[in-house]
């Protein structure tokens, strides 16, 4: 299990000097995020950056679009795309705010990566390893039903190794319910 054992992102070492230098730099990267719990803490901090960027990325585009339309000369007898000019301006303002809202997490992630450049290579490697592990261990979505929904399919709620172990138990429970048609408690009877 990748989360219980030590994490190695480097390939097997050889006697070549270039590989030794690469291994030393990988060891330095590993020292930045030594445990999976540290990775989960940094991951949650990255998510906070993404959430905090929602407000400014929504408000600024809407405000700039609204101020543009407020200063525009409007002829009330003409139409814009078949609509009243004020309706078109309102829809464009709301649309700009919505597009900013959708782009907010991207801006937050970029801002996090700019402030934490030393963690970026290790975080990317750990993200890839973590999501590969999630894909390998999650329950089959074909067993999904109204009474048996898939628990946290992408592992978004995992904040620690203990949460990961709990997630694994929930995935196994979902599989048992889907295959056997009941809970694990029903299997004992």
PDB file of C-alpha atoms in Angstrom:
ATOM      1  CA  UNK A   1       0.000   0.000   0.000  1.00  0.00           C
ATOM      2  CA  UNK A   2       1.543   3.246  -1.148  1.00  0.00           C
ATOM      3  CA  UNK A   3       0.216   5.378   1.699  1.00  0.00           C
ATOM      4  CA  UNK A   4       1.466   3.117   4.468  1.00  0.00           C
ATOM      5  CA  UNK A   5       4.957   2.619   3.056  1.00  0.00           C
ATOM      6  CA  UNK A   6       7.558   5.237   2.264  1.00  0.00           C
ATOM      7  CA  UNK A   7       7.104   7.106  -0.986  1.00  0.00           C
ATOM      8  CA  UNK A   8       9.754   6.959  -3.666  1.00  0.00           C
ATOM      9  CA  UNK A   9       9.356   9.039  -6.777  1.00  0.00           C
ATOM     10  CA  UNK A  10      12.834   8.385  -8.137  1.00  0.00           C
ATOM     11  CA  UNK A  11      13.742   5.477 -10.426  1.00  0.00           C
ATOM     12  CA  UNK A  12      16.122   2.794  -9.183  1.00  0.00           C
ATOM     13  CA  UNK A  13      19.575   4.228  -8.579  1.00  0.00           C
ATOM     14  CA  UNK A  14      22.596   3.326 -10.705  1.00  0.00           C
ATOM     15  CA  UNK A  15      26.272   4.123 -10.435  1.00  0.00           C
ATOM     16  CA  UNK A  16      26.110   6.850 -13.077  1.00  0.00           C
ATOM     17  CA  UNK A  17      26.947  10.302 -11.664  1.00  0.00           C
ATOM     18  CA  UNK A  18      23.968  11.898 -13.401  1.00  0.00           C
ATOM     19  CA  UNK A  19      21.617   9.430 -11.791  1.00  0.00           C
ATOM     20  CA  UNK A  20      23.261   9.994  -8.400  1.00  0.00           C
ATOM     21  CA  UNK A  21      22.747  13.746  -8.793  1.00  0.00           C
ATOM     22  CA  UNK A  22      19.128  13.161  -9.819  1.00  0.00           C
ATOM     23  CA  UNK A  23      18.596  10.891  -6.813  1.00  0.00           C
ATOM     24  CA  UNK A  24      20.078  13.519  -4.504  1.00  0.00           C
ATOM     25  CA  UNK A  25      17.720  16.154  -5.885  1.00  0.00           C
ATOM     26  CA  UNK A  26      14.781  13.741  -5.527  1.00  0.00           C
ATOM     27  CA  UNK A  27      15.818  13.056  -1.928  1.00  0.00           C
ATOM     28  CA  UNK A  28      15.829  16.811  -1.310  1.00  0.00           C
ATOM     29  CA  UNK A  29      12.319  17.014  -2.790  1.00  0.00           C
ATOM     30  CA  UNK A  30      11.176  14.152  -0.593  1.00  0.00           C
ATOM     31  CA  UNK A  31      12.420  15.984   2.471  1.00  0.00           C
ATOM     32  CA  UNK A  32      10.015  18.820   1.653  1.00  0.00           C
ATOM     33  CA  UNK A  33       6.969  16.555   2.031  1.00  0.00           C
ATOM     34  CA  UNK A  34       8.215  13.633   4.144  1.00  0.00           C
ATOM     35  CA  UNK A  35       4.902  11.951   4.986  1.00  0.00           C
ATOM     36  CA  UNK A  36       1.510  11.487   3.414  1.00  0.00           C
ATOM     37  CA  UNK A  37      -0.116  13.448   6.237  1.00  0.00           C
ATOM     38  CA  UNK A  38       2.120  16.403   5.305  1.00  0.00           C
ATOM     39  CA  UNK A  39       0.994  15.983   1.704  1.00  0.00           C
ATOM     40  CA  UNK A  40      -2.654  16.056   2.783  1.00  0.00           C
ATOM     41  CA  UNK A  41      -2.069  19.230   4.836  1.00  0.00           C
ATOM     42  CA  UNK A  42      -0.501  20.984   1.852  1.00  0.00           C
ATOM     43  CA  UNK A  43      -3.295  19.662  -0.370  1.00  0.00           C
ATOM     44  CA  UNK A  44      -5.940  21.143   1.945  1.00  0.00           C
ATOM     45  CA  UNK A  45      -4.054  24.451   1.989  1.00  0.00           C
ATOM     46  CA  UNK A  46      -4.076  24.413  -1.836  1.00  0.00           C
ATOM     47  CA  UNK A  47      -7.841  23.833  -1.725  1.00  0.00           C
ATOM     48  CA  UNK A  48      -8.216  26.864   0.579  1.00  0.00           C
ATOM     49  CA  UNK A  49      -6.404  28.988  -2.020  1.00  0.00           C
ATOM     50  CA  UNK A  50      -8.808  27.694  -4.673  1.00  0.00           C
ATOM     51  CA  UNK A  51     -11.870  28.449  -2.535  1.00  0.00           C
ATOM     52  CA  UNK A  52     -10.594  31.911  -1.547  1.00  0.00           C
ATOM     53  CA  UNK A  53     -10.142  32.825  -5.207  1.00  0.00           C
ATOM     54  CA  UNK A  54     -13.842  32.317  -5.999  1.00  0.00           C
ATOM     55  CA  UNK A  55     -14.932  35.726  -4.668  1.00  0.00           C
ATOM     56  CA  UNK A  56     -12.421  37.997  -6.426  1.00  0.00           C
ATOM     57  CA  UNK A  57     -12.582  36.046  -9.676  1.00  0.00           C
ATOM     58  CA  UNK A  58     -16.378  36.437  -9.672  1.00  0.00           C
ATOM     59  CA  UNK A  59     -16.674  40.032  -8.456  1.00  0.00           C
ATOM     60  CA  UNK A  60     -13.980  41.694 -10.605  1.00  0.00           C
ATOM     61  CA  UNK A  61     -15.190  40.487 -14.044  1.00  0.00           C
ATOM     62  CA  UNK A  62     -18.800  41.280 -13.145  1.00  0.00           C
ATOM     63  CA  UNK A  63     -17.844  44.742 -11.847  1.00  0.00           C
ATOM     64  CA  UNK A  64     -15.705  45.580 -14.884  1.00  0.00           C
ATOM     65  CA  UNK A  65     -18.364  44.358 -17.311  1.00  0.00           C
ATOM     66  CA  UNK A  66     -21.076  46.224 -15.421  1.00  0.00           C
ATOM     67  CA  UNK A  67     -19.055  49.450 -15.367  1.00  0.00           C
ATOM     68  CA  UNK A  68     -18.430  49.122 -19.112  1.00  0.00           C
ATOM     69  CA  UNK A  69     -22.142  48.790 -19.839  1.00  0.00           C
ATOM     70  CA  UNK A  70     -23.011  51.625 -17.425  1.00  0.00           C
ATOM     71  CA  UNK A  71     -20.862  54.046 -19.436  1.00  0.00           C
ATOM     72  CA  UNK A  72     -22.078  52.856 -22.831  1.00  0.00           C
ATOM     73  CA  UNK A  73     -24.478  55.019 -24.858  1.00  0.00           C
ATOM     74  CA  UNK A  74     -27.619  52.948 -25.474  1.00  0.00           C
ATOM     75  CA  UNK A  75     -30.281  53.606 -28.088  1.00  0.00           C
ATOM     76  CA  UNK A  76     -33.501  52.154 -26.642  1.00  0.00           C
ATOM     77  CA  UNK A  77     -34.968  51.530 -30.104  1.00  0.00           C
ATOM     78  CA  UNK A  78     -32.220  49.110 -31.188  1.00  0.00           C
ATOM     79  CA  UNK A  79     -31.748  45.526 -30.118  1.00  0.00           C
ATOM     80  CA  UNK A  80     -28.655  43.518 -29.257  1.00  0.00           C
ATOM     81  CA  UNK A  81     -28.970  39.907 -30.407  1.00  0.00           C
ATOM     82  CA  UNK A  82     -32.726  40.402 -30.517  1.00  0.00           C
ATOM     83  CA  UNK A  83     -32.942  41.630 -26.903  1.00  0.00           C
ATOM     84  CA  UNK A  84     -33.450  44.908 -25.156  1.00  0.00           C
ATOM     85  CA  UNK A  85     -29.998  46.532 -24.658  1.00  0.00           C
ATOM     86  CA  UNK A  86     -30.400  46.618 -20.858  1.00  0.00           C
ATOM     87  CA  UNK A  87     -31.280  42.918 -20.774  1.00  0.00           C
ATOM     88  CA  UNK A  88     -28.272  42.088 -22.958  1.00  0.00           C
ATOM     89  CA  UNK A  89     -26.012  44.166 -20.689  1.00  0.00           C
ATOM     90  CA  UNK A  90     -27.380  42.431 -17.594  1.00  0.00           C
ATOM     91  CA  UNK A  91     -26.941  38.965 -19.090  1.00  0.00           C
ATOM     92  CA  UNK A  92     -23.392  39.839 -20.211  1.00  0.00           C
ATOM     93  CA  UNK A  93     -22.535  41.098 -16.715  1.00  0.00           C
ATOM     94  CA  UNK A  94     -23.886  37.970 -15.034  1.00  0.00           C
ATOM     95  CA  UNK A  95     -22.158  35.818 -17.670  1.00  0.00           C
ATOM     96  CA  UNK A  96     -18.810  37.496 -17.011  1.00  0.00           C
ATOM     97  CA  UNK A  97     -19.225  36.894 -13.284  1.00  0.00           C
ATOM     98  CA  UNK A  98     -20.138  33.246 -13.883  1.00  0.00           C
ATOM     99  CA  UNK A  99     -17.123  32.697 -16.155  1.00  0.00           C
ATOM    100  CA  UNK A 100     -14.926  34.263 -13.480  1.00  0.00           C
ATOM    101  CA  UNK A 101     -16.502  31.948 -10.907  1.00  0.00           C
ATOM    102  CA  UNK A 102     -15.634  28.932 -13.047  1.00  0.00           C
ATOM    103  CA  UNK A 103     -12.068  30.151 -13.541  1.00  0.00           C
ATOM    104  CA  UNK A 104     -11.560  30.922  -9.832  1.00  0.00           C
ATOM    105  CA  UNK A 105     -10.056  27.571  -8.774  1.00  0.00           C
ATOM    106  CA  UNK A 106      -7.605  27.733 -11.678  1.00  0.00           C
ATOM    107  CA  UNK A 107      -6.399  31.150 -10.522  1.00  0.00           C
ATOM    108  CA  UNK A 108      -6.188  29.899  -6.932  1.00  0.00           C
ATOM    109  CA  UNK A 109      -4.123  26.892  -7.978  1.00  0.00           C
ATOM    110  CA  UNK A 110      -1.749  29.077 -10.013  1.00  0.00           C
ATOM    111  CA  UNK A 111      -1.403  31.501  -7.083  1.00  0.00           C
ATOM    112  CA  UNK A 112      -0.686  28.600  -4.706  1.00  0.00           C
ATOM    113  CA  UNK A 113       1.961  27.226  -7.075  1.00  0.00           C
ATOM    114  CA  UNK A 114       3.614  30.631  -7.381  1.00  0.00           C
ATOM    115  CA  UNK A 115       3.839  31.012  -3.604  1.00  0.00           C
ATOM    116  CA  UNK A 116       4.954  27.402  -3.002  1.00  0.00           C
ATOM    117  CA  UNK A 117       7.297  26.719  -5.916  1.00  0.00           C
ATOM    118  CA  UNK A 118       9.517  24.400  -3.921  1.00  0.00           C
ATOM    119  CA  UNK A 119       6.600  22.008  -3.299  1.00  0.00           C
ATOM    120  CA  UNK A 120       5.255  21.915  -6.865  1.00  0.00           C
ATOM    121  CA  UNK A 121       7.304  19.007  -8.322  1.00  0.00           C
ATOM    122  CA  UNK A 122       6.755  16.833  -5.258  1.00  0.00           C
ATOM    123  CA  UNK A 123       3.063  17.764  -5.055  1.00  0.00           C
ATOM    124  CA  UNK A 124       2.579  16.869  -8.718  1.00  0.00           C
ATOM    125  CA  UNK A 125       4.274  13.502  -8.210  1.00  0.00           C
ATOM    126  CA  UNK A 126       2.265  12.800  -5.071  1.00  0.00           C
ATOM    127  CA  UNK A 127      -0.978  13.923  -6.744  1.00  0.00           C
ATOM    128  CA  UNK A 128      -0.352  11.535  -9.607  1.00  0.00           C
ATOM    129  CA  UNK A 129       0.495   8.635  -7.281  1.00  0.00           C
ATOM    130  CA  UNK A 130      -2.488   9.398  -5.040  1.00  0.00           C
ATOM    131  CA  UNK A 131      -5.010   9.575  -7.885  1.00  0.00           C
ATOM    132  CA  UNK A 132      -3.634   6.396  -9.464  1.00  0.00           C
ATOM    133  CA  UNK A 133      -4.111   4.715  -6.094  1.00  0.00           C
ATOM    134  CA  UNK A 134      -7.646   6.094  -5.840  1.00  0.00           C
ATOM    135  CA  UNK A 135      -8.497   4.772  -9.314  1.00  0.00           C
ATOM    136  CA  UNK A 136      -7.116   1.365  -8.416  1.00  0.00           C
ATOM    137  CA  UNK A 137      -8.978   1.023  -5.104  1.00  0.00           C
ATOM    138  CA  UNK A 138     -12.337   2.687  -5.638  1.00  0.00           C
ATOM    139  CA  UNK A 139     -15.493   0.640  -5.915  1.00  0.00           C
ATOM    140  CA  UNK A 140     -17.002  -0.144  -9.282  1.00  0.00           C
ATOM    141  CA  UNK A 141     -19.494   2.578 -10.213  1.00  0.00           C
ATOM    142  CA  UNK A 142     -21.694   0.000 -11.958  1.00  0.00           C
ATOM    143  CA  UNK A 143     -22.715  -1.216  -8.492  1.00  0.00           C
ATOM    144  CA  UNK A 144     -24.235   2.214  -7.818  1.00  0.00           C
ATOM    145  CA  UNK A 145     -27.915   2.426  -6.913  1.00  0.00           C
ATOM    146  CA  UNK A 146     -30.233   4.781  -5.056  1.00  0.00           C
ATOM    147  CA  UNK A 147     -29.844   2.732  -1.888  1.00  0.00           C
ATOM    148  CA  UNK A 148     -26.109   2.208  -2.438  1.00  0.00           C
ATOM    149  CA  UNK A 149     -24.418   5.375  -3.814  1.00  0.00           C
ATOM    150  CA  UNK A 150     -20.673   5.367  -4.510  1.00  0.00           C
ATOM    151  CA  UNK A 151     -18.922   6.948  -1.495  1.00  0.00           C
ATOM    152  CA  UNK A 152     -16.546   9.800  -2.463  1.00  0.00           C
ATOM    153  CA  UNK A 153     -15.689   8.457  -5.921  1.00  0.00           C
ATOM    154  CA  UNK A 154     -12.712  10.804  -6.481  1.00  0.00           C
ATOM    155  CA  UNK A 155     -11.374  10.801  -2.909  1.00  0.00           C
ATOM    156  CA  UNK A 156     -11.950  14.542  -2.498  1.00  0.00           C
ATOM    157  CA  UNK A 157     -12.809  14.304   1.203  1.00  0.00           C
ATOM    158  CA  UNK A 158      -9.581  12.524   2.162  1.00  0.00           C
ATOM    159  CA  UNK A 159      -7.581  14.821   4.466  1.00  0.00           C
ATOM    160  CA  UNK A 160      -5.260  12.346   6.222  1.00  0.00           C
ATOM    161  CA  UNK A 161      -4.030   8.771   6.138  1.00  0.00           C
ATOM    162  CA  UNK A 162      -6.767   7.861   8.638  1.00  0.00           C
ATOM    163  CA  UNK A 163      -9.358   9.353   6.270  1.00  0.00           C
ATOM    164  CA  UNK A 164      -7.815   7.324   3.450  1.00  0.00           C
ATOM    165  CA  UNK A 165      -8.163   4.106   5.432  1.00  0.00           C
ATOM    166  CA  UNK A 166     -11.765   5.002   6.224  1.00  0.00           C
ATOM    167  CA  UNK A 167     -12.309   5.682   2.512  1.00  0.00           C
ATOM    168  CA  UNK A 168     -10.936   2.214   1.696  1.00  0.00           C
ATOM    169  CA  UNK A 169     -13.346   0.622   4.183  1.00  0.00           C
ATOM    170  CA  UNK A 170     -16.275   2.509   2.658  1.00  0.00           C
ATOM    171  CA  UNK A 171     -15.254   1.382  -0.831  1.00  0.00           C
ATOM    172  CA  UNK A 172     -15.133  -2.264   0.288  1.00  0.00           C
ATOM    173  CA  UNK A 173     -18.511  -1.867   2.011  1.00  0.00           C
ATOM    174  CA  UNK A 174     -19.988  -0.396  -1.174  1.00  0.00           C
ATOM    175  CA  UNK A 175     -18.633  -3.336  -3.157  1.00  0.00           C
ATOM    176  CA  UNK A 176     -20.099  -5.852  -0.707  1.00  0.00           C
ATOM    177  CA  UNK A 177     -23.506  -4.157  -0.778  1.00  0.00           C
ATOM    178  CA  UNK A 178     -23.493  -4.040  -4.558  1.00  0.00           C
ATOM    179  CA  UNK A 179     -22.416  -7.636  -5.078  1.00  0.00           C
ATOM    180  CA  UNK A 180     -24.238  -9.328  -2.222  1.00  0.00           C
ATOM    181  CA  UNK A 181     -27.217  -6.981  -1.955  1.00  0.00           C
ATOM    182  CA  UNK A 182     -26.799  -6.080   1.692  1.00  0.00           C
ATOM    183  CA  UNK A 183     -24.450  -4.660   4.275  1.00  0.00           C
ATOM    184  CA  UNK A 184     -21.522  -6.474   5.802  1.00  0.00           C
ATOM    185  CA  UNK A 185     -23.634  -6.954   8.951  1.00  0.00           C
ATOM    186  CA  UNK A 186     -26.155  -8.921   6.889  1.00  0.00           C
ATOM    187  CA  UNK A 187     -23.416 -11.339   5.827  1.00  0.00           C
ATOM    188  CA  UNK A 188     -22.969 -12.594   9.410  1.00  0.00           C
ATOM    189  CA  UNK A 189     -26.618 -13.708   9.737  1.00  0.00           C
TER     190      UNK A 189
END
